[in-house]
Short mmCIF file of C-alpha atoms in Angstrom, two decimals:
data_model
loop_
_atom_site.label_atom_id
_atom_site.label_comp_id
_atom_site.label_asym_id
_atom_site.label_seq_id
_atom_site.Cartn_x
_atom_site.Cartn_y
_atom_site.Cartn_z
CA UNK W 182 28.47 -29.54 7.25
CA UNK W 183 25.73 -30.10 4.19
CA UNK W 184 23.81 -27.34 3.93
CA UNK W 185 20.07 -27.74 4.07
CA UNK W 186 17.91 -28.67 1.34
CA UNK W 187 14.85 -26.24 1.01
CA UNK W 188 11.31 -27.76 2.50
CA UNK W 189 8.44 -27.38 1.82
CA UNK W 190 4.95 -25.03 3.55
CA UNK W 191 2.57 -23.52 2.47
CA UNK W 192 3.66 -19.95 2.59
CA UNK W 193 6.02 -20.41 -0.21
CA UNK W 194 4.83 -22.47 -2.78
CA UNK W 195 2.65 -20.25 -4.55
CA UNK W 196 -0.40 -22.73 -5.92
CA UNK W 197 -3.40 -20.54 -5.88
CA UNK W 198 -6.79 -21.69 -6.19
CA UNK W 199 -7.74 -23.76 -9.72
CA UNK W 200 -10.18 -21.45 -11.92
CA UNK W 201 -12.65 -24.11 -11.73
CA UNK W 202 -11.96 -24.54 -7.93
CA UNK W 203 -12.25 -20.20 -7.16
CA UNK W 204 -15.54 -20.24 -9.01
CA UNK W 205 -17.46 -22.93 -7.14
CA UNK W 206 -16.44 -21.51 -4.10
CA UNK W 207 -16.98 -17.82 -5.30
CA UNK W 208 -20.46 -19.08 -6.61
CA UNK W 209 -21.81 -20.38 -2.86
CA UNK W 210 -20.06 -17.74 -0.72
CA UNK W 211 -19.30 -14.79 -2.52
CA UNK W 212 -21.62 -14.15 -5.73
CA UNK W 213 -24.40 -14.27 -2.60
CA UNK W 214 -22.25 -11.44 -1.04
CA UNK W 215 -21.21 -9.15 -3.71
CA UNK W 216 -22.36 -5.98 -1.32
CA UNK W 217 -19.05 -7.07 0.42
CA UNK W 218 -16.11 -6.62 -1.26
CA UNK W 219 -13.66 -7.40 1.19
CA UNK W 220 -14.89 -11.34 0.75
CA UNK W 221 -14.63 -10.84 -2.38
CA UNK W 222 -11.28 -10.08 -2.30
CA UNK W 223 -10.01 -12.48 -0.11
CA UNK W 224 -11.19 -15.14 -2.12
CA UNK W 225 -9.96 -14.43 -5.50
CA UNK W 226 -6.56 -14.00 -3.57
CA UNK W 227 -6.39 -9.76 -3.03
CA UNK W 228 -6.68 -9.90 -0.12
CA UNK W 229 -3.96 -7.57 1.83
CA UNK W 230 -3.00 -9.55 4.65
CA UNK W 231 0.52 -10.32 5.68
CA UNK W 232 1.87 -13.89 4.30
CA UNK W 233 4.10 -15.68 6.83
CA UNK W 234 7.49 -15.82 5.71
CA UNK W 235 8.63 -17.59 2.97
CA UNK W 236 12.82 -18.26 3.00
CA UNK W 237 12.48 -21.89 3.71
CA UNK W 238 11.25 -22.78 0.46
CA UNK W 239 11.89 -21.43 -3.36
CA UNK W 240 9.38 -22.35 -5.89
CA UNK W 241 10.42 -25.49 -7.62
CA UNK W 242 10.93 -25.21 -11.49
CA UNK W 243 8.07 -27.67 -11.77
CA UNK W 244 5.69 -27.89 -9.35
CA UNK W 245 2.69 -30.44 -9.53
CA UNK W 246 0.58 -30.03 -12.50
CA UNK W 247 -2.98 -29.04 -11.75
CA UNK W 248 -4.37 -32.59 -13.22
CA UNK W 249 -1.96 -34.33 -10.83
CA UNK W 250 -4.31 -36.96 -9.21
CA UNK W 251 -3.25 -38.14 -5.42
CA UNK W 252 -2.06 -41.52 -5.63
CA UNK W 253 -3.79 -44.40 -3.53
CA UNK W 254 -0.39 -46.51 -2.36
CA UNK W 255 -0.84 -49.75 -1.01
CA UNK W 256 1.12 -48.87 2.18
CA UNK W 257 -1.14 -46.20 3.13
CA UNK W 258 -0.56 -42.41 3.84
CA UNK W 259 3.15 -43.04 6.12
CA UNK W 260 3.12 -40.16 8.85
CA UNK W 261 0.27 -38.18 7.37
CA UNK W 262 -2.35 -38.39 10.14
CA UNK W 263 -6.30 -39.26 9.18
CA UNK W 264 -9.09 -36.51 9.77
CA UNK W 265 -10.63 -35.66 12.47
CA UNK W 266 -13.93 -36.22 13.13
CA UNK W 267 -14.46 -32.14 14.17
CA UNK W 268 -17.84 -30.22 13.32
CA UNK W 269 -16.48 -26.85 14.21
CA UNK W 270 -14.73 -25.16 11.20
CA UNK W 271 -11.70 -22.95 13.26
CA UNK W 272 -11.02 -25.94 15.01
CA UNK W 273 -10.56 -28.33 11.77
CA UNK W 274 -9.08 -25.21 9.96
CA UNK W 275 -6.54 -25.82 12.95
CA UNK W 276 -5.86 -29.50 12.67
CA UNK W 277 -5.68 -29.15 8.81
CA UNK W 278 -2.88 -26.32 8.88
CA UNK W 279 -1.09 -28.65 11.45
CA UNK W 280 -1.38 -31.63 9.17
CA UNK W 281 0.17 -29.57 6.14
CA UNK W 282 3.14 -28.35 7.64
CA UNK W 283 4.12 -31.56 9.01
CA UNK W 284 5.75 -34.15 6.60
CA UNK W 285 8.40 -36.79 7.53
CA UNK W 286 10.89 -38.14 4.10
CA UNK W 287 12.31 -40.79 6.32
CA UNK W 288 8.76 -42.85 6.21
CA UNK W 289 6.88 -40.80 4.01
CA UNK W 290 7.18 -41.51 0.31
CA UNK W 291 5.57 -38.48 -2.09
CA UNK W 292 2.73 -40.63 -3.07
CA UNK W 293 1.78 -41.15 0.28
CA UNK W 294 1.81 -37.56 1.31
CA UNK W 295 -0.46 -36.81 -1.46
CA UNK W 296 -2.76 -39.66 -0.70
CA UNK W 297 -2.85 -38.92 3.00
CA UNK W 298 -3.72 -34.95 2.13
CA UNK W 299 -6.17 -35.69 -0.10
CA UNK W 300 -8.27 -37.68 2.71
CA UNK W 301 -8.90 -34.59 3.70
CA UNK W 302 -10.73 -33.21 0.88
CA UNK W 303 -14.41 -32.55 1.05
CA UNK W 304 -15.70 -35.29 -1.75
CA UNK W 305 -18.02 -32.82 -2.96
CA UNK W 306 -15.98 -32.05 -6.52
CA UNK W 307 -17.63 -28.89 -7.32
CA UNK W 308 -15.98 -27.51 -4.15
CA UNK W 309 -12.81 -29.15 -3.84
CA UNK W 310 -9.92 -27.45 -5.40
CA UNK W 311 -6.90 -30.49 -4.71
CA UNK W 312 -5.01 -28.17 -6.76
CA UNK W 313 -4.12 -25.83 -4.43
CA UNK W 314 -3.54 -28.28 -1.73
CA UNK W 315 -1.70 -30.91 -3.79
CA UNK W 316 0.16 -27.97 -5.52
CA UNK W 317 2.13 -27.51 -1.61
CA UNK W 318 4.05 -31.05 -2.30
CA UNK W 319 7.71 -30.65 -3.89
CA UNK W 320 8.03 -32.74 -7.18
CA UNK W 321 9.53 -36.08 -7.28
CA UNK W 322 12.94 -34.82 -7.65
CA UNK W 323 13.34 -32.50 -4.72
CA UNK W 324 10.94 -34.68 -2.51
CA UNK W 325 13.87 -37.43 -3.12
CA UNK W 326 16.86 -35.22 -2.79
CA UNK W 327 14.71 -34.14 0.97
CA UNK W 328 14.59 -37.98 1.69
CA UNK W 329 18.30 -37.95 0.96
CA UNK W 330 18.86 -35.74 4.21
CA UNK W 331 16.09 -37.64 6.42
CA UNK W 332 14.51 -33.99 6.46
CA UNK W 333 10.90 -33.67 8.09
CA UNK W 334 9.09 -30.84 10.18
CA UNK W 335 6.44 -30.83 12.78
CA UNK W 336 4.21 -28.00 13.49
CA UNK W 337 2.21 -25.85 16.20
CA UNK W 338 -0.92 -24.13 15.40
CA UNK W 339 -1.11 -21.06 17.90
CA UNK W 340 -4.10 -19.84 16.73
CA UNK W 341 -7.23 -20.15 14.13
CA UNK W 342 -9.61 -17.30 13.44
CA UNK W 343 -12.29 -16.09 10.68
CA UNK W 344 -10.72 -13.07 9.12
CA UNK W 345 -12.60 -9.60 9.43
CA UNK W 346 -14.27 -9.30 6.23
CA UNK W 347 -15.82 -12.82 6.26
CA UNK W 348 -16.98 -12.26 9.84
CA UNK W 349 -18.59 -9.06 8.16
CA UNK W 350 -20.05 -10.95 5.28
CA UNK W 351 -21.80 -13.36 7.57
CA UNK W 352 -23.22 -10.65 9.95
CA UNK W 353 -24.64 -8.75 6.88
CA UNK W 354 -26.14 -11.91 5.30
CA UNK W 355 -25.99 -14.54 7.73
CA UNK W 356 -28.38 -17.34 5.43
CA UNK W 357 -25.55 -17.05 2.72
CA UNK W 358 -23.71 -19.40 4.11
CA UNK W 359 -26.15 -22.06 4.03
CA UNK W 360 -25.58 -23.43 0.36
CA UNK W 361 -21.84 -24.71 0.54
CA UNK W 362 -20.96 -24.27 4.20
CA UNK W 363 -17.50 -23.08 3.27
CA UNK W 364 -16.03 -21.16 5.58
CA UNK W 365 -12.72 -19.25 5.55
CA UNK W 366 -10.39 -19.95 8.45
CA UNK W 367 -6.92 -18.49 8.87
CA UNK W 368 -4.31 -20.05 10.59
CA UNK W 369 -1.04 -18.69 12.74
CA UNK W 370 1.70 -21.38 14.05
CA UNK W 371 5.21 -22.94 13.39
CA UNK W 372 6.68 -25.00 11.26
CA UNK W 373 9.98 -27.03 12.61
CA UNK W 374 12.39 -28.53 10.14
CA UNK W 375 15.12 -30.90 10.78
CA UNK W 376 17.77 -32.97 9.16
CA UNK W 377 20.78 -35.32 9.43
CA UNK W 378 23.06 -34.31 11.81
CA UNK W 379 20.77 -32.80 14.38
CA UNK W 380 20.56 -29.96 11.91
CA UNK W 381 17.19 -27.87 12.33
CA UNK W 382 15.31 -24.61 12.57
CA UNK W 383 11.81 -23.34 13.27
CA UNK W 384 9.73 -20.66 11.35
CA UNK W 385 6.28 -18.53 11.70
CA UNK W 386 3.86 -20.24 9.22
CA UNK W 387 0.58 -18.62 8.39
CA UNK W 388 -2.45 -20.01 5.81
CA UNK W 389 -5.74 -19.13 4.81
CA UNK W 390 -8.24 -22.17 4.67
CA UNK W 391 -11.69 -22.72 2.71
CA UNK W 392 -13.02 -25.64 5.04
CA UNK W 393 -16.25 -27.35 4.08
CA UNK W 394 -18.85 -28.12 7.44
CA UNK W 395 -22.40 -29.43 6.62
CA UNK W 396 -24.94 -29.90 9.76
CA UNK W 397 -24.46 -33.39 11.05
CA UNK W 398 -21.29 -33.93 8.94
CA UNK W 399 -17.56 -33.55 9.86
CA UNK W 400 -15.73 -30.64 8.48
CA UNK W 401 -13.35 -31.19 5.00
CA UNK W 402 -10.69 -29.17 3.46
CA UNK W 403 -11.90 -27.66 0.33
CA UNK W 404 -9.21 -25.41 -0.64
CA UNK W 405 -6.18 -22.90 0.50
CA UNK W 406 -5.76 -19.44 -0.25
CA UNK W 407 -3.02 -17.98 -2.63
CA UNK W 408 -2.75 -15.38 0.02
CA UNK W 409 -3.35 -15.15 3.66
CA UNK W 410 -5.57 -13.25 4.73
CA UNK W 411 -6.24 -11.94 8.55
#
């Protein structure tokens, strides 16, 4: 029997937030709360919560560059689902994590799992770090040697919540949010992986969202923690 060939999730691939990306963010939600340093920390990636685990997947030797740009195929985004039209950030946070740890080589093609993720990007660039998001996508090689072994994964979120110290910095300063309307969301679920031959497994997954939700406006992604943070 083949052995597996590693997926991908967020846990493992270690993209953490662009410069550029970690100060916009840190500009609207933390340089307004620099009384709390446990925001602080969780969004420069300090934070000192558990990650999920990480087996499934090793780094790739090259990951996606940071300028990598999500391609706009012809055939759409293949099994990547469109966003939901949600208003409530823990809920989107939700759909989001579900949406990234789903993928599906047989109908998928790279290109088209970057294009459908990036729909789900806040269009606001000042906010929007793609890097870290785009950065959770093998690189052409392995993403073909995947497609090889019809592997794909589905997921289920058990849970969303705000983690402690944001929930503190928005009781201690409550109007702070009201510039960006990013708020931090982590995620808890599972992540099932299969492949020819009925082969398969399932795994905890855990992430750490930055999720953009204006009044009157659906929620976006902006971003995903290097670390997660409960």
């Amino acid at each position: 029997m083949r052995k597996r060939l590693p997926s991908f999730s967020l846990s493992s691939y270690g993209a953490g937030w662009s410069a550029k990306g970690r100060i916009a963010i840190a500009a609207c939600v933390v340089a307004v709360l620099l009384s709390i340093a446990g925001i602080v920390a969780l969004m420069t990636g300090s934070g000192n919560g558990r990650q999920a685990p990480d087996t499934a997947v090793p780094a790739p030797a090259d990951s996606p560059s940071s300028s990598e740009a999500a391609p706009k195929p012809s055939s759409g985004s293949g099994s990547v689902p469109k966003p939901p039209q949600i208003s409530e950030p823990v809920t989107y946070a939700k759909a989001a994590a579900q949406m990234l740890w789903s993928y599906d080589t047989r109908d998928t093609s790279r290109d088209q799992q970057l294009a459908g993720m990036r729909s789900w990007m806040t269009t606001e660039t000042k906010y929007a770090d793609w890097t870290s998001v785009s950065g959770q996508v093998p690189d052409p090689v392995l993403w073909s040697r995947m497609a090889d072994q019809d592997q794909h994964a589905t997921a289920g979120v058990a849970e969303g919540h705000y983690p402690s110290a944001f929930k503190q910095a928005l009781t201690e300063d409550p109007s702070a949010i009201t510039e960006a309307y990013i708020y931090v969301v982590t995620v808890n679920g599972k992540q099932h992986i299969g492949w020819k031959k009925h082969g398969g497994g399932t795994e905890a997954r855990a992430v750490t969202l930055a999720v953009q939700c204006r009044p009157g406006h659906d929620c976006s992604l902006a971003a995903l923690a290097p670390q997660v943070t409960q």
